Amino acid sequence: PEMEYLRVRDRLIILKPPAFQLYRRFIDKKDSGSEDAIALVRSCVVHPSKEQFDSICEQYPVAPIACLEKVAILAGISQEKLGK
C-alpha cells in the first residue's frame, strides 16, 4: 500500500492513507480544529506507536500539521496544489 513518511527532527513518522469515512467526516465538519486534525493524522500513523507519536507532538507542535499535509497527499490531492 502507498505510504508517506516525514522526519520531524530526528524522529521518523510513517503514514498510511486515511479511511474514507474518517477523512470525509474531517472535511465535512464545519469547525474542524487541531484536535480533529490530530485525530485524523493519528488514525494514519503506522510508525511510531500512537504513544510515541503523541510524545513527538508534545515535543514538536508542528508535527501534526506537517503530517496533515502528507495525509492530504495520501487522500489524493495533487502535490501541485500544495505548492510543491
mmCIF file with all atom_site columns, C-alpha atoms in Angstrom:
data_model
loop_
_atom_site.group_PDB
_atom_site.id
_atom_site.type_symbol
_atom_site.label_atom_id
_atom_site.label_alt_id
_atom_site.label_comp_id
_atom_site.label_asym_id
_atom_site.label_entity_id
_atom_site.label_seq_id
_atom_site.pdbx_PDB_ins_code
_atom_site.Cartn_x
_atom_site.Cartn_y
_atom_site.Cartn_z
_atom_site.occupancy
_atom_site.B_iso_or_equiv
_atom_site.pdbx_formal_charge
_atom_site.auth_seq_id
_atom_site.auth_comp_id
_atom_site.auth_asym_id
_atom_site.auth_atom_id
_atom_site.pdbx_PDB_model_num
ATOM 1  C CA . PRO A 1 1  ? 0.000   0.000  0.000  1.00 0.00 ? 1  PRO A CA 1
ATOM 2  C CA . GLU A 1 2  ? 1.011   3.594  -0.622 1.00 0.00 ? 2  GLU A CA 1
ATOM 3  C CA . MET A 1 3  ? 2.694   5.323  2.305  1.00 0.00 ? 3  MET A CA 1
ATOM 4  C CA . GLU A 1 4  ? 4.194   8.723  3.019  1.00 0.00 ? 4  GLU A CA 1
ATOM 5  C CA . TYR A 1 5  ? 6.888   9.484  5.512  1.00 0.00 ? 5  TYR A CA 1
ATOM 6  C CA . LEU A 1 6  ? 8.481   12.520 7.050  1.00 0.00 ? 6  LEU A CA 1
ATOM 7  C CA . ARG A 1 7  ? 11.064  13.366 9.630  1.00 0.00 ? 7  ARG A CA 1
ATOM 8  C CA . VAL A 1 8  ? 10.414  15.730 12.468 1.00 0.00 ? 8  VAL A CA 1
ATOM 9  C CA . ARG A 1 9  ? 13.911  16.466 13.674 1.00 0.00 ? 9  ARG A CA 1
ATOM 10 C CA . ASP A 1 10 ? 15.364  13.006 14.265 1.00 0.00 ? 10 ASP A CA 1
ATOM 11 C CA . ARG A 1 11 ? 12.004  11.207 14.509 1.00 0.00 ? 11 ARG A CA 1
ATOM 12 C CA . LEU A 1 12 ? 10.604  9.211  11.561 1.00 0.00 ? 12 LEU A CA 1
ATOM 13 C CA . ILE A 1 13 ? 6.830   9.159  11.041 1.00 0.00 ? 13 ILE A CA 1
ATOM 14 C CA . ILE A 1 14 ? 5.239   6.783  8.502  1.00 0.00 ? 14 ILE A CA 1
ATOM 15 C CA . LEU A 1 15 ? 1.641   7.378  7.427  1.00 0.00 ? 15 LEU A CA 1
ATOM 16 C CA . LYS A 1 16 ? -0.900  5.282  5.545  1.00 0.00 ? 16 LYS A CA 1
ATOM 17 C CA . PRO A 1 17 ? -3.874  6.660  3.598  1.00 0.00 ? 17 PRO A CA 1
ATOM 18 C CA . PRO A 1 18 ? -6.833  7.794  5.677  1.00 0.00 ? 18 PRO A CA 1
ATOM 19 C CA . ALA A 1 19 ? -10.021 5.757  5.800  1.00 0.00 ? 19 ALA A CA 1
ATOM 20 C CA . PHE A 1 20 ? -12.617 7.325  3.509  1.00 0.00 ? 20 PHE A CA 1
ATOM 21 C CA . GLN A 1 21 ? -15.230 7.850  6.227  1.00 0.00 ? 21 GLN A CA 1
ATOM 22 C CA . LEU A 1 22 ? -12.766 9.454  8.661  1.00 0.00 ? 22 LEU A CA 1
ATOM 23 C CA . TYR A 1 23 ? -11.391 11.782 6.001  1.00 0.00 ? 23 TYR A CA 1
ATOM 24 C CA . ARG A 1 24 ? -14.885 12.700 4.837  1.00 0.00 ? 24 ARG A CA 1
ATOM 25 C CA . ARG A 1 25 ? -16.001 13.467 8.406  1.00 0.00 ? 25 ARG A CA 1
ATOM 26 C CA . PHE A 1 26 ? -12.948 15.685 8.870  1.00 0.00 ? 26 PHE A CA 1
ATOM 27 C CA . ILE A 1 27 ? -13.602 17.594 5.628  1.00 0.00 ? 27 ILE A CA 1
ATOM 28 C CA . ASP A 1 28 ? -17.362 17.911 6.225  1.00 0.00 ? 28 ASP A CA 1
ATOM 29 C CA . LYS A 1 29 ? -17.036 19.224 9.770  1.00 0.00 ? 29 LYS A CA 1
ATOM 30 C CA . LYS A 1 30 ? -17.616 22.986 9.728  1.00 0.00 ? 30 LYS A CA 1
ATOM 31 C CA . ASP A 1 31 ? -15.450 23.829 12.705 1.00 0.00 ? 31 ASP A CA 1
ATOM 32 C CA . SER A 1 32 ? -12.553 21.401 12.299 1.00 0.00 ? 32 SER A CA 1
ATOM 33 C CA . GLY A 1 33 ? -9.821  22.303 14.727 1.00 0.00 ? 33 GLY A CA 1
ATOM 34 C CA . SER A 1 34 ? -6.468  20.996 15.783 1.00 0.00 ? 34 SER A CA 1
ATOM 35 C CA . GLU A 1 35 ? -7.973  18.129 17.797 1.00 0.00 ? 35 GLU A CA 1
ATOM 36 C CA . ASP A 1 36 ? -9.827  16.923 14.685 1.00 0.00 ? 36 ASP A CA 1
ATOM 37 C CA . ALA A 1 37 ? -6.657  17.186 12.597 1.00 0.00 ? 37 ALA A CA 1
ATOM 38 C CA . ILE A 1 38 ? -4.641  15.279 15.188 1.00 0.00 ? 38 ILE A CA 1
ATOM 39 C CA . ALA A 1 39 ? -7.303  12.551 15.388 1.00 0.00 ? 39 ALA A CA 1
ATOM 40 C CA . LEU A 1 40 ? -7.273  12.134 11.595 1.00 0.00 ? 40 LEU A CA 1
ATOM 41 C CA . VAL A 1 41 ? -3.483  12.082 11.409 1.00 0.00 ? 41 VAL A CA 1
ATOM 42 C CA . ARG A 1 42 ? -3.239  9.717  14.389 1.00 0.00 ? 42 ARG A CA 1
ATOM 43 C CA . SER A 1 43 ? -5.527  7.246  12.563 1.00 0.00 ? 43 SER A CA 1
ATOM 44 C CA . CYS A 1 44 ? -2.977  7.158  9.722  1.00 0.00 ? 44 CYS A CA 1
ATOM 45 C CA . VAL A 1 45 ? 0.169   6.648  11.800 1.00 0.00 ? 45 VAL A CA 1
ATOM 46 C CA . VAL A 1 46 ? 1.910   3.350  11.004 1.00 0.00 ? 46 VAL A CA 1
ATOM 47 C CA . HIS A 1 47 ? 5.173   4.181  12.767 1.00 0.00 ? 47 HIS A CA 1
ATOM 48 C CA . PRO A 1 48 ? 5.980   5.030  15.539 1.00 0.00 ? 48 PRO A CA 1
ATOM 49 C CA . SER A 1 49 ? 3.441   3.775  18.065 1.00 0.00 ? 49 SER A CA 1
ATOM 50 C CA . LYS A 1 50 ? 0.490   6.069  18.829 1.00 0.00 ? 50 LYS A CA 1
ATOM 51 C CA . GLU A 1 51 ? 2.008   6.838  22.236 1.00 0.00 ? 51 GLU A CA 1
ATOM 52 C CA . GLN A 1 52 ? 5.358   7.763  20.676 1.00 0.00 ? 52 GLN A CA 1
ATOM 53 C CA . PHE A 1 53 ? 3.554   9.882  18.071 1.00 0.00 ? 53 PHE A CA 1
ATOM 54 C CA . ASP A 1 54 ? 1.754   11.735 20.876 1.00 0.00 ? 54 ASP A CA 1
ATOM 55 C CA . SER A 1 55 ? 5.117   12.346 22.517 1.00 0.00 ? 55 SER A CA 1
ATOM 56 C CA . ILE A 1 56 ? 6.540   13.731 19.251 1.00 0.00 ? 56 ILE A CA 1
ATOM 57 C CA . CYS A 1 57 ? 3.535   16.074 19.005 1.00 0.00 ? 57 CYS A CA 1
ATOM 58 C CA . GLU A 1 58 ? 4.137   17.291 22.542 1.00 0.00 ? 58 GLU A CA 1
ATOM 59 C CA . GLN A 1 59 ? 7.795   17.932 21.815 1.00 0.00 ? 59 GLN A CA 1
ATOM 60 C CA . TYR A 1 60 ? 7.301   19.354 18.294 1.00 0.00 ? 60 TYR A CA 1
ATOM 61 C CA . PRO A 1 61 ? 3.880   21.056 17.975 1.00 0.00 ? 61 PRO A CA 1
ATOM 62 C CA . VAL A 1 62 ? 4.254   21.420 14.192 1.00 0.00 ? 62 VAL A CA 1
ATOM 63 C CA . ALA A 1 63 ? 4.308   17.624 13.704 1.00 0.00 ? 63 ALA A CA 1
ATOM 64 C CA . PRO A 1 64 ? 0.529   17.091 13.298 1.00 0.00 ? 64 PRO A CA 1
ATOM 65 C CA . ILE A 1 65 ? 0.253   19.890 10.732 1.00 0.00 ? 65 ILE A CA 1
ATOM 66 C CA . ALA A 1 66 ? 3.216   18.564 8.751  1.00 0.00 ? 66 ALA A CA 1
ATOM 67 C CA . CYS A 1 67 ? 1.623   15.113 8.857  1.00 0.00 ? 67 CYS A CA 1
ATOM 68 C CA . LEU A 1 68 ? -1.763  16.500 7.785  1.00 0.00 ? 68 LEU A CA 1
ATOM 69 C CA . GLU A 1 69 ? -0.210  17.677 4.519  1.00 0.00 ? 69 GLU A CA 1
ATOM 70 C CA . LYS A 1 70 ? 1.074   14.144 3.890  1.00 0.00 ? 70 LYS A CA 1
ATOM 71 C CA . VAL A 1 71 ? -2.363  12.690 4.755  1.00 0.00 ? 71 VAL A CA 1
ATOM 72 C CA . ALA A 1 72 ? -3.920  15.009 2.148  1.00 0.00 ? 72 ALA A CA 1
ATOM 73 C CA . ILE A 1 73 ? -1.446  13.683 -0.439 1.00 0.00 ? 73 ILE A CA 1
ATOM 74 C CA . LEU A 1 74 ? -2.354  10.108 0.510  1.00 0.00 ? 74 LEU A CA 1
ATOM 75 C CA . ALA A 1 75 ? -6.042  11.029 0.176  1.00 0.00 ? 75 ALA A CA 1
ATOM 76 C CA . GLY A 1 76 ? -5.375  12.018 -3.429 1.00 0.00 ? 76 GLY A CA 1
ATOM 77 C CA . ILE A 1 77 ? -4.706  15.765 -3.534 1.00 0.00 ? 77 ILE A CA 1
ATOM 78 C CA . SER A 1 78 ? -2.132  16.667 -6.130 1.00 0.00 ? 78 SER A CA 1
ATOM 79 C CA . GLN A 1 79 ? 1.173   17.933 -4.800 1.00 0.00 ? 79 GLN A CA 1
ATOM 80 C CA . GLU A 1 80 ? 0.983   20.921 -7.159 1.00 0.00 ? 80 GLU A CA 1
ATOM 81 C CA . LYS A 1 81 ? -1.994  22.212 -5.182 1.00 0.00 ? 81 LYS A CA 1
ATOM 82 C CA . LEU A 1 82 ? 0.179   22.135 -2.070 1.00 0.00 ? 82 LEU A CA 1
ATOM 83 C CA . GLY A 1 83 ? 2.762   24.365 -3.680 1.00 0.00 ? 83 GLY A CA 1
ATOM 84 C CA . LYS A 1 84 ? 5.325   21.651 -4.380 1.00 0.00 ? 84 LYS A CA 1
#
